[in-house]
Short mmCIF file of C-alpha atoms in Angstrom, two decimals:
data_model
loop_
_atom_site.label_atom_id
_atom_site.label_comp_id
_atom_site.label_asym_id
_atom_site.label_seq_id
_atom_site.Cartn_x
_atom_site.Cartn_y
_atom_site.Cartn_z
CA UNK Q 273 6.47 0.03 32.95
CA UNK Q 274 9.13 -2.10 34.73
CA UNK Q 275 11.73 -3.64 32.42
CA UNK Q 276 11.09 -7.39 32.39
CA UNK Q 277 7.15 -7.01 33.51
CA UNK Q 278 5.46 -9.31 30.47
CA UNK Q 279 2.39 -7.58 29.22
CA UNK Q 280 -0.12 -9.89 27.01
CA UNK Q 281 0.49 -9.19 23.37
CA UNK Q 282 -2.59 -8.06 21.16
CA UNK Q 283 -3.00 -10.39 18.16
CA UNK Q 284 -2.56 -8.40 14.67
CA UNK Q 285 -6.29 -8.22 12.78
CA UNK Q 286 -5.88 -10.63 10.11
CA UNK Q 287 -2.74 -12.25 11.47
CA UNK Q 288 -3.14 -16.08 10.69
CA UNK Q 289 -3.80 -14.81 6.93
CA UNK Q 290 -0.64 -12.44 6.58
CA UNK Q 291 1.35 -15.56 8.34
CA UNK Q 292 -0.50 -17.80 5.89
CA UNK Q 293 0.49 -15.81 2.94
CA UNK Q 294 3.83 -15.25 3.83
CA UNK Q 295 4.24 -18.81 3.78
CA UNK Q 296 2.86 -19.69 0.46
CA UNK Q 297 4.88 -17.28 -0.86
CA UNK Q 298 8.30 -18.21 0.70
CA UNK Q 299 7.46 -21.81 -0.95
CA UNK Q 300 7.34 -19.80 -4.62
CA UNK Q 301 10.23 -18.41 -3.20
CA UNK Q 302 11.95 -22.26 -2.80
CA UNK Q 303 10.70 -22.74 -6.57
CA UNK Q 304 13.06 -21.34 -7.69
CA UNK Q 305 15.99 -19.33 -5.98
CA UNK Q 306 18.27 -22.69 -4.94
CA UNK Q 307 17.80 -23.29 -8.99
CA UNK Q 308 17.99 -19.55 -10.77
CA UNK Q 309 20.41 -19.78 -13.35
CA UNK Q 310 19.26 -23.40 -14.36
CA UNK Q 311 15.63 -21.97 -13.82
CA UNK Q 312 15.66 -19.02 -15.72
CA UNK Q 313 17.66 -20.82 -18.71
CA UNK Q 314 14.80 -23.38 -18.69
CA UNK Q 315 12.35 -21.13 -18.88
CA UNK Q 316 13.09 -18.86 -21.57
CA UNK Q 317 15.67 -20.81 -23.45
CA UNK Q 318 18.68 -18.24 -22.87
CA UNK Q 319 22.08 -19.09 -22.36
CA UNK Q 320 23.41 -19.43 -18.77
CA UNK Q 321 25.47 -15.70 -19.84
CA UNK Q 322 23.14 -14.22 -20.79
CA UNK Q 323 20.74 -14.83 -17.80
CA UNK Q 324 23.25 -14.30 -15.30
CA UNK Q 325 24.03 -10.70 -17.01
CA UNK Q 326 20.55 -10.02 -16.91
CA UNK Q 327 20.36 -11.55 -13.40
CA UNK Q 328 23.00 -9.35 -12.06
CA UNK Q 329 21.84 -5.70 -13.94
CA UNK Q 330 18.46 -5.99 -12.98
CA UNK Q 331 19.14 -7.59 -9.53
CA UNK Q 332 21.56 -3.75 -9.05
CA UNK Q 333 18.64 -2.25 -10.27
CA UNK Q 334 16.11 -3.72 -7.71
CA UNK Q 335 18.92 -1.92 -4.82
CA UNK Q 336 18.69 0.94 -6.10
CA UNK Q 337 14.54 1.72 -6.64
CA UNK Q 338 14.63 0.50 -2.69
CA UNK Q 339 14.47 4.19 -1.29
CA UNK Q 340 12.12 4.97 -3.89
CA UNK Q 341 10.11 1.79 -2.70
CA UNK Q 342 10.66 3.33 0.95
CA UNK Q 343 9.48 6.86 -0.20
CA UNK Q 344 6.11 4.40 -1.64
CA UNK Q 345 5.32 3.29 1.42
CA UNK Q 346 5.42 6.74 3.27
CA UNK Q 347 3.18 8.13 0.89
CA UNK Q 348 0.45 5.43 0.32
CA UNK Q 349 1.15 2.65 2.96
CA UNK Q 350 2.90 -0.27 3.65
CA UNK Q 351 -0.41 -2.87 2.54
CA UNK Q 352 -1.01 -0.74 -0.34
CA UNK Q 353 2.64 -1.23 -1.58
CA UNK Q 354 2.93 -4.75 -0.52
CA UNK Q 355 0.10 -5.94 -2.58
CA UNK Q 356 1.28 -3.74 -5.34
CA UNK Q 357 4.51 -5.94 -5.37
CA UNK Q 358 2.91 -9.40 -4.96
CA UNK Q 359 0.96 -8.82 -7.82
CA UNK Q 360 4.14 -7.77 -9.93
CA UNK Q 361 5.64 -10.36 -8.75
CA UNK Q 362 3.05 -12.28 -9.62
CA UNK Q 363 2.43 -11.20 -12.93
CA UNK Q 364 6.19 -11.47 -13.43
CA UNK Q 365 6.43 -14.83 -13.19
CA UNK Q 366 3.00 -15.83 -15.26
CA UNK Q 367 5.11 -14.19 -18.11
CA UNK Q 368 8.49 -15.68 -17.82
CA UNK Q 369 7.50 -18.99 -19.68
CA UNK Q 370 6.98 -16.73 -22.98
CA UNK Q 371 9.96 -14.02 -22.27
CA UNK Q 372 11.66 -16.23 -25.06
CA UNK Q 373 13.52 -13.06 -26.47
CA UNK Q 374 16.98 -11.14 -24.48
CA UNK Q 375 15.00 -7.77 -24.73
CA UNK Q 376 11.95 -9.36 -22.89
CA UNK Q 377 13.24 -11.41 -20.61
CA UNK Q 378 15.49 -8.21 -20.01
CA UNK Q 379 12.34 -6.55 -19.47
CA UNK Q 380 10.44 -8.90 -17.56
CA UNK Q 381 13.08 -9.73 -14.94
CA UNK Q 382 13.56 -5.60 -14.62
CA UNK Q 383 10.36 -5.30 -13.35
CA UNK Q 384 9.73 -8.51 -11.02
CA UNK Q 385 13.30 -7.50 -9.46
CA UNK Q 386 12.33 -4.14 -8.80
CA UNK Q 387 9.44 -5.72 -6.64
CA UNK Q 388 11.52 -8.30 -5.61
CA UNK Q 389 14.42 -6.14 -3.72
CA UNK Q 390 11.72 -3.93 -2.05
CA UNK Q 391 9.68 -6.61 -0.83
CA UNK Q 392 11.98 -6.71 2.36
CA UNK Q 393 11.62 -3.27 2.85
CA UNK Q 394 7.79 -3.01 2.66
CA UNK Q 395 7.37 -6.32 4.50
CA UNK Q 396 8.99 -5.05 7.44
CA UNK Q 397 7.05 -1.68 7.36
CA UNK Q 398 4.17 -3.44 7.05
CA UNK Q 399 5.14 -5.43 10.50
CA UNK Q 400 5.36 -1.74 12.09
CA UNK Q 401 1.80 -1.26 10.39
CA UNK Q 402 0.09 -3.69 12.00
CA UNK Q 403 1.43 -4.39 15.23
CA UNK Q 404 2.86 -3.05 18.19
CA UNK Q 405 4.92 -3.61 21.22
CA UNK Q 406 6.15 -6.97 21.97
CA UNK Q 407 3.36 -8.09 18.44
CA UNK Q 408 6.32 -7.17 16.76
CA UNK Q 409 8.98 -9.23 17.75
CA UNK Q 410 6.75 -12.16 17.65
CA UNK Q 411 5.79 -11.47 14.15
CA UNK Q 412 9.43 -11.53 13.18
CA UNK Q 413 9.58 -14.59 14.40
CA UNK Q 414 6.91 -16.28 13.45
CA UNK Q 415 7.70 -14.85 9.76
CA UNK Q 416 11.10 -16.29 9.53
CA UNK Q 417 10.25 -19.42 10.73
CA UNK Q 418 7.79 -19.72 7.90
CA UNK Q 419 10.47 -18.59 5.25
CA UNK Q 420 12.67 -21.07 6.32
CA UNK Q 421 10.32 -23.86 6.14
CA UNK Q 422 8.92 -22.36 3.21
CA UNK Q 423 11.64 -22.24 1.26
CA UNK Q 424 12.47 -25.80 1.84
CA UNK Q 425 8.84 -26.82 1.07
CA UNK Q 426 9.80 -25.67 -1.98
CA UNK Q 427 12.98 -26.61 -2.96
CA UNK Q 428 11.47 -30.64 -2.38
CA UNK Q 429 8.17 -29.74 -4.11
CA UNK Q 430 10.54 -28.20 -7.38
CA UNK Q 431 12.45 -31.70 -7.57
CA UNK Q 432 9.42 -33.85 -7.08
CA UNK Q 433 8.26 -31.20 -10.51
CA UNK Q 434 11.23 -31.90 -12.53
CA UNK Q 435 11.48 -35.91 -11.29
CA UNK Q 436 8.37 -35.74 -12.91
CA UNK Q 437 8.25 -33.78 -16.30
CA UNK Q 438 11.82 -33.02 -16.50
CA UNK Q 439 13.29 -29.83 -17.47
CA UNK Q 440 10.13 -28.80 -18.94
CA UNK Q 441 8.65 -29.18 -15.21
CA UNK Q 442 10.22 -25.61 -14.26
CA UNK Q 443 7.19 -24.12 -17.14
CA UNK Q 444 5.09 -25.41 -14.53
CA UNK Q 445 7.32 -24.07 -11.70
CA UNK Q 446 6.83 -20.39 -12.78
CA UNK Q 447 3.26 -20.51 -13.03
CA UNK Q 448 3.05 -22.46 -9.59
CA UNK Q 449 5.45 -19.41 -8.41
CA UNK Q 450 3.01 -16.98 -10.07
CA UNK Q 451 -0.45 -18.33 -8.61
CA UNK Q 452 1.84 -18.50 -4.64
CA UNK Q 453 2.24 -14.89 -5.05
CA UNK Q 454 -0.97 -14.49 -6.13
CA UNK Q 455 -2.51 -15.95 -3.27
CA UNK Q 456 -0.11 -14.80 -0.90
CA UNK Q 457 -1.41 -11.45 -1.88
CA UNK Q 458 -5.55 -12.65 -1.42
CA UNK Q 459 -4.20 -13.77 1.80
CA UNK Q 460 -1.97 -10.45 2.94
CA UNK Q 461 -4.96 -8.08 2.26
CA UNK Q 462 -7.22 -9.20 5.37
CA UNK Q 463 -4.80 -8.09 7.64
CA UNK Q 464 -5.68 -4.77 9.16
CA UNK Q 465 -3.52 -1.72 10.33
CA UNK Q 466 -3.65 -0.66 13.91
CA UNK Q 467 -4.43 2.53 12.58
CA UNK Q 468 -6.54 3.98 9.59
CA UNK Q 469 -4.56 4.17 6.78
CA UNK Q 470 -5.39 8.10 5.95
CA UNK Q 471 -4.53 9.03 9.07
CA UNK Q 472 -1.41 6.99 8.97
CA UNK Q 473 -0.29 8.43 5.90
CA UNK Q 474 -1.35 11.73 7.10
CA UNK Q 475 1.97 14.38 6.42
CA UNK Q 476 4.14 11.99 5.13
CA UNK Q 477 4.83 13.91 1.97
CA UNK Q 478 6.78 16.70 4.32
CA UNK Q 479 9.49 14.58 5.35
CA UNK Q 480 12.52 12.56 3.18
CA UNK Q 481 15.63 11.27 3.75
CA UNK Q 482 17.14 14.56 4.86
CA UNK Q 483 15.65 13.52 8.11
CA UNK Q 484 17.52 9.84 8.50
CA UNK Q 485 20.30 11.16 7.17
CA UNK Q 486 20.12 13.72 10.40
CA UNK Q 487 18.99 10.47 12.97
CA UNK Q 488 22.79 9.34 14.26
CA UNK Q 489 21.23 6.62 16.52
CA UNK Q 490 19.28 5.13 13.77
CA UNK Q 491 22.29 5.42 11.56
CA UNK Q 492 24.62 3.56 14.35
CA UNK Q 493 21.95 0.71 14.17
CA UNK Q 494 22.25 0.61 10.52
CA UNK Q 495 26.00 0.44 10.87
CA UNK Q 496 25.62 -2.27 13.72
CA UNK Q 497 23.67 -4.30 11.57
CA UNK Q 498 26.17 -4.29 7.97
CA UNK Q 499 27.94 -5.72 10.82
CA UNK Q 500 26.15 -8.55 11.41
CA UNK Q 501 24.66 -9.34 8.33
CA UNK Q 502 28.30 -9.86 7.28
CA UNK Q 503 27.63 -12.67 9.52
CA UNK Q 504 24.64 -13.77 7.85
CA UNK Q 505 26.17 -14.05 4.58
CA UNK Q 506 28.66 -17.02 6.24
CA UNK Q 507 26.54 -19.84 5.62
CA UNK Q 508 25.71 -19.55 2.32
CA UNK Q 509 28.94 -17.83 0.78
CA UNK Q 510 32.32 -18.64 3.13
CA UNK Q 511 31.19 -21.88 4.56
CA UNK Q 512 31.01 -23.89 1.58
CA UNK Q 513 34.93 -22.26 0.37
CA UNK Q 514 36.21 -23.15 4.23
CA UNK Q 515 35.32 -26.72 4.37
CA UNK Q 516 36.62 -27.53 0.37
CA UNK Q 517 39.24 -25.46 0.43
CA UNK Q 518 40.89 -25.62 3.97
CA UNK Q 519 39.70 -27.86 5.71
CA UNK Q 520 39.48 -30.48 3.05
CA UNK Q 521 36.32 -31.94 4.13
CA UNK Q 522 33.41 -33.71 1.94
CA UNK Q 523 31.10 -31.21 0.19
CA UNK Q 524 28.46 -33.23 1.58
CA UNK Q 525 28.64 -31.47 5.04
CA UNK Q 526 27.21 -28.30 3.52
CA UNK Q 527 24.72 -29.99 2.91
CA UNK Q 528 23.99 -31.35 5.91
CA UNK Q 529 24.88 -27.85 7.63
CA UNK Q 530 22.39 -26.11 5.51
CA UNK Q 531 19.95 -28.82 6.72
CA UNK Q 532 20.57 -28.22 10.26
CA UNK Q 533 19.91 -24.32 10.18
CA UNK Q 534 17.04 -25.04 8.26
CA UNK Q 535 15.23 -27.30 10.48
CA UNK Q 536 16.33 -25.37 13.71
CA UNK Q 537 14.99 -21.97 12.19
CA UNK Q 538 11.69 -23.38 11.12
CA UNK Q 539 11.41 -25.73 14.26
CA UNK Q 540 12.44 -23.75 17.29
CA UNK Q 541 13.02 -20.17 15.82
CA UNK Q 542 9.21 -19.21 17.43
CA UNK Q 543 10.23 -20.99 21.01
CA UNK Q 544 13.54 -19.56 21.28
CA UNK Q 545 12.06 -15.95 20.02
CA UNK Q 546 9.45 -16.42 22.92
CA UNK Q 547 11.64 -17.18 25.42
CA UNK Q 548 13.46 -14.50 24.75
CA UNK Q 549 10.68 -12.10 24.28
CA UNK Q 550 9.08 -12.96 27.71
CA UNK Q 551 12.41 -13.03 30.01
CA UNK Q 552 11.25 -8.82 29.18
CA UNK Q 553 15.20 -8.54 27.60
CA UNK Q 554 15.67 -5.17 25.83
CA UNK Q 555 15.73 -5.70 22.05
CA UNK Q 556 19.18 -4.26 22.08
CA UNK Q 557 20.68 -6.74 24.67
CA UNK Q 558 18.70 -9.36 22.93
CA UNK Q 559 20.24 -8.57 19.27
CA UNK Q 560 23.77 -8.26 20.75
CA UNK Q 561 23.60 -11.55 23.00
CA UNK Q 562 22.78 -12.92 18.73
CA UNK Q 563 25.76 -11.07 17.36
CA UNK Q 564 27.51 -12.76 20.32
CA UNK Q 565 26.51 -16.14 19.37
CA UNK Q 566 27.70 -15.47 16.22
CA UNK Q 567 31.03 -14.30 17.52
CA UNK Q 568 31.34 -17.59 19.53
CA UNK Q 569 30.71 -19.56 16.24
CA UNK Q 570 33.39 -18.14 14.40
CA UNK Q 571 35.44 -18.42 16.95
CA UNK Q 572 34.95 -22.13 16.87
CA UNK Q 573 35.66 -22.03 13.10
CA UNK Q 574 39.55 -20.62 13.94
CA UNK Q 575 39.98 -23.03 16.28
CA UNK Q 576 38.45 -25.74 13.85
CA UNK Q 577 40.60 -24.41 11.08
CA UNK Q 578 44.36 -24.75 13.45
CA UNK Q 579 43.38 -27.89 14.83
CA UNK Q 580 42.10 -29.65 12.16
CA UNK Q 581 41.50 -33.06 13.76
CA UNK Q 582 39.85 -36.35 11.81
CA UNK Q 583 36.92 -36.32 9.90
CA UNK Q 584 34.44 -37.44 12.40
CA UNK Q 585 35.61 -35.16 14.91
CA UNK Q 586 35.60 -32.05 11.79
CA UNK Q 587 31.49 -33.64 11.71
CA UNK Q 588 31.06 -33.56 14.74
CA UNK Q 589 32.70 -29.74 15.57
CA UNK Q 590 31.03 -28.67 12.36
CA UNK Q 591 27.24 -29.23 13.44
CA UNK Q 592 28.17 -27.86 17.01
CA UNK Q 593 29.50 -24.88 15.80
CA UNK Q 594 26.03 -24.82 12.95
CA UNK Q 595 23.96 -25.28 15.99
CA UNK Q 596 25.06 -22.46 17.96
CA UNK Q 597 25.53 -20.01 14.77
CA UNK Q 598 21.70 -20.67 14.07
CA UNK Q 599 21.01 -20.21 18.02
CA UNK Q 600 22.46 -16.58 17.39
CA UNK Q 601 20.49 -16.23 13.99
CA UNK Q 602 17.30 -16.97 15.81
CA UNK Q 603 17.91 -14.45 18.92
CA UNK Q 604 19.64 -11.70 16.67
CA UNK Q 605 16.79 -11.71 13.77
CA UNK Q 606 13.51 -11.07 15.60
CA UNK Q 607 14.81 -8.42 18.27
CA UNK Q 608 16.95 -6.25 15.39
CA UNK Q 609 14.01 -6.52 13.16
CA UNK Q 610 11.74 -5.29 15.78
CA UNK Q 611 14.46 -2.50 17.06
CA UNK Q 612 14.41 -1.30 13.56
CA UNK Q 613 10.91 -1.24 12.90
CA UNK Q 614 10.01 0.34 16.35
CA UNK Q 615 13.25 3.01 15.92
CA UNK Q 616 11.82 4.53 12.59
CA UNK Q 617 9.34 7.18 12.87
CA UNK Q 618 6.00 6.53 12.03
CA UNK Q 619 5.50 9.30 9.55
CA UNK Q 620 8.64 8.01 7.58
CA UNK Q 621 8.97 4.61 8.71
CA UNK Q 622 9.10 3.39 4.70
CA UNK Q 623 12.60 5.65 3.87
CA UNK Q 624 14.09 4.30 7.42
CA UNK Q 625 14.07 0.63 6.76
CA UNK Q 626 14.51 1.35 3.02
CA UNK Q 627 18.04 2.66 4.92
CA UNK Q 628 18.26 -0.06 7.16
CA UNK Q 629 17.61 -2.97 4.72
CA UNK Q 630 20.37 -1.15 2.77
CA UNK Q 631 22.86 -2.66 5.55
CA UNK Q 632 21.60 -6.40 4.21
CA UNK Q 633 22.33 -5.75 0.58
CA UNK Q 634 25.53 -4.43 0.57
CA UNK Q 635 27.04 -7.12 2.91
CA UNK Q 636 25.22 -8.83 0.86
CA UNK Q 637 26.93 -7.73 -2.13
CA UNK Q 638 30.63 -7.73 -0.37
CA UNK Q 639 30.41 -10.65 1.26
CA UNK Q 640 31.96 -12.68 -1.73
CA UNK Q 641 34.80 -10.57 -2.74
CA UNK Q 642 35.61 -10.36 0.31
CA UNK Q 643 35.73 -13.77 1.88
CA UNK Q 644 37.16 -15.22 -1.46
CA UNK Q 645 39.91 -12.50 -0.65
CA UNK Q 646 40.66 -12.99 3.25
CA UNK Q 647 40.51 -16.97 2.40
CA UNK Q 648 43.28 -16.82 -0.13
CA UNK Q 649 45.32 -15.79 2.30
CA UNK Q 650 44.60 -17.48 5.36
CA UNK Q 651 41.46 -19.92 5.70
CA UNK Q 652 41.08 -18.67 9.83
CA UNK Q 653 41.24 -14.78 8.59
CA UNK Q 654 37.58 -14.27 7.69
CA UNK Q 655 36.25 -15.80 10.51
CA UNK Q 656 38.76 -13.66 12.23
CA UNK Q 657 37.07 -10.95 10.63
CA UNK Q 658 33.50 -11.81 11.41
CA UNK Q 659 34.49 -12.58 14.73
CA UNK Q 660 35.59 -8.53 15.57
CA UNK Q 661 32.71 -7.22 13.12
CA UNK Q 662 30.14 -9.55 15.14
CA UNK Q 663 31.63 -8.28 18.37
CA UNK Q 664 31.56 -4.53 17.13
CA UNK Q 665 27.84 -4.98 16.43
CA UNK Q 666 27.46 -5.52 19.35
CA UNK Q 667 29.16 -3.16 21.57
CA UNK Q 668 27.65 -0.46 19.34
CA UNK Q 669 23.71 -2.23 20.02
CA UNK Q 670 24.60 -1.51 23.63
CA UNK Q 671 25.95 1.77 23.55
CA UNK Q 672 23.31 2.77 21.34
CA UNK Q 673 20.46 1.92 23.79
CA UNK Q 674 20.45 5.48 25.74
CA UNK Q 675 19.79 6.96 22.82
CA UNK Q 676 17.14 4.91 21.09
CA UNK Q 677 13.35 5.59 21.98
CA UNK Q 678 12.02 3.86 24.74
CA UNK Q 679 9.20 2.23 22.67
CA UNK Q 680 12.24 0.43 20.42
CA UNK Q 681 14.53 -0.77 22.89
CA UNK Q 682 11.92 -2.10 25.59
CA UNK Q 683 9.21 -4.62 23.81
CA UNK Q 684 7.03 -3.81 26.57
CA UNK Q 685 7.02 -0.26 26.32
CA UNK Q 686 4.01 0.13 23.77
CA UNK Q 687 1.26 -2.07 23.67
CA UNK Q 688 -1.48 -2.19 21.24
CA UNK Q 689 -3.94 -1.23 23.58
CA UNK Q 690 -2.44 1.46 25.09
CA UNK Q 691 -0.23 3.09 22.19
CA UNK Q 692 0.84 6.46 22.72
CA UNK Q 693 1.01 8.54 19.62
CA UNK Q 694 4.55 9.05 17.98
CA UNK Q 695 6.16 12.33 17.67
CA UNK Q 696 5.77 14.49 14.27
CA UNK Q 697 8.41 13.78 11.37
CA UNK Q 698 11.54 16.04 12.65
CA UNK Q 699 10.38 16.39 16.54
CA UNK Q 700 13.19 15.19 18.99
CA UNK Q 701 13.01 11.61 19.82
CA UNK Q 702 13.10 10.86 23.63
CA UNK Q 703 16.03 8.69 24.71
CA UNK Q 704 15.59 6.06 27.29
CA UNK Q 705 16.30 7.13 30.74
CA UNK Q 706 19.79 6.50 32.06
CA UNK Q 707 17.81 3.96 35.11
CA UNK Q 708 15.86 1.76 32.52
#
């Protein structure tokens, strides 16, 4: 098929409930993540310590049962395991409100973080599950759009709770959290692979991680991506540390920038994801036009940070440079999550993005040591940083596209309808031709 020829996208069996779900869940999700510390120490009556050590232990835990999570899904399925976890998570949080004691709420928060860290994993191999082709990519979209707005349902709906009933509202948080997952899961288990799930599954058990560990390409992508998601990790962790600490400005404005992305991913993330998707872009030129974006934003940060002119100007710079750092969030997320998704095998597509989601965590868990460390000595020098590792990703998205299969770098290149089958775990993987 001709790059750039649209094709008409098969809707996913049981989409509108697995969107649905996804939803409610994200706005459990809100419950509770802008207020865990306070949360948790509400809930069981711990000190803020000791629920951030048990935060932190069993949050390292959750990393590392992902590959075990990704070996799950190979074996039994991405729905199977996906349910599996909603209900954890679900049970989880029905029991917080009487994990009074350190060993149980030890115990308690093991578990539901276990489920909680893998849930990104099996989410996304659940995407490759159900859809193909250019479904994909619109399912990312759609899907992060609904976190976003989600998650902000939530946070309002939590402070209406506690404006309410006070601190004893977040009793009634947890079990609100507990029944969202609940449902969520109701929801998530009328969608319907493209394929039946024995044959699926069928030969999984004969290939590991040996074999990811042997894909370069994939492994580049992986490495592309820590990348970005260094990027990601701006907003919530540098930005706030920039604007008190070098550039002076009112904490309010982190606020307001958080308020921005939010609205713009929830609002426009689908339209902008659609645009994209039908201009027929490859996924890799799509994901490294995002990293560019991002590049361009922190850009605008250095030259932000060296001018630093009055505060309405600093306002006004600040939003412009929010705007177009969500513009590359919204063209970068849906086309990497698809390339990653259509770039793993089928037959082992659960320890691939248990791999690839890897890349999210640890930036994830670098990101603050290292911006704290850059910014004490030089506010400009981690956007410097960013800057190169944004542009890095992607160079290394394009030169990674002749080696990629076909079916991952062109949206087009599968549809549902037509769906050729994918090669045995270990066969060669066909590159795309040098004229695509």
């Amino acid at each position: 098929m001709k790059t750039g020829t649209p094709v008409k996208e098969a809707r996913v069996a049981g989409e509108r409930s697995l969107l649905v779900g996804i939803g409610i869940s994200s706005v459990g999700i809100g419950m509770y993540v802008p207020f865990s510390l306070v949360f948790f120490h509400h809930v069981t009556g711990l000190s803020f310590t000791l629920v951030g050590l048990v935060l932190t232990v069993t949050g390292v835990a959750g990393l590392a049962f992902m590959p075990l999570a990704g070996s799950a899904v190979d074996r039994f399925g991405a729905k199977k395991v996906n349910l599996v976890l909603y209900a954890v998570r679900a049970l989880g949080f029905a029991l917080y409100p009487f994990a009074g004691s350190l060993p149980a709420f030890a115990a308690v928060a093991l578990v539901t973080a276990l489920a909680d860290r893998s849930f990104s994993v099996v989410q996304q191999s659940l995407i490759g599950e159900v859809a193909r082709g250019a479904a994909r990519d619109r399912l990312q979209a759609s899907i992060r759009a609904l976190q976003n707005a989600g998650m902000g349902a939530g946070a309002l709906l939590v402070s209406g709770v506690l404006g309410l009933w006070g601190a004893g509202g977040f009793t009634y948080t947890a079990w609100g959290n507990s029944l969202a997952f609940a449902l969520a899961g109701l929801l998530v288990s009328r969608v319907r692979p493209v394929r039946d799930a024995a044959t699926a599954t069928a030969g999984r058990a004969a290939a590991g991680y040996r074999m990811v560990l042997r894909d370069r390409p994939f492994l580049g992508l992986t490495a592309a991506n820590f990348l970005t998601a260094l990027g990601y990790s701006a907003l919530s962790v540098l930005f706030p540390l920039y604007l008190s600490t070098w550039l002076t400005a009112p904490d309010s404005l982190t606020g307001a920038a958080f308020t921005v992305n939010t609205v713009l991913c929830a609002g426009v993330g689908v339209l902008i994801a659609g645009r994209v998707r039908r201009s027929g872009a490859r996924r890799t030129r799509s994901a490294a036009l995002g990293a560019l974006l991002f590049a361009a934003a922190f850009v605008g940060q250095i030259v932000l940070g060296t001018l630093r002119p009055g505060q309405t100007a600093t306002l006004v710079a600040l939003l412009a440079i929010v705007v177009v750092y969500t513009l590359g969030e919204l063209v970068h997320s849906p086309s990497g999550g698809a390339l990653s998704v259509s770039a793993a095998p089928e037959a082992v597509r659960g320890r691939y993005l248990a791999t690839y989601q890897l890349s999210y965590s640890l930036a994830t868990a670098l990101a603050p040591s290292l911006f704290t460390a850059l910014l004490a000595v030089d506010g400009r020098l981690p956007w410097a940083v960013l800057a190169v590792a944004a542009l890095g990703a992607a160079l290394a998205l394009v030169r990674l596209e002749r080696h990629l299969p076909a079916e991952a770098v062109h949206a087009e290149a599968l549809s549902a309808e037509a769906a050729p089958a994918e090669p045995p775990a270990g066969a060669p993987r066909p590159p795309v031709p040098a004229s695509a």
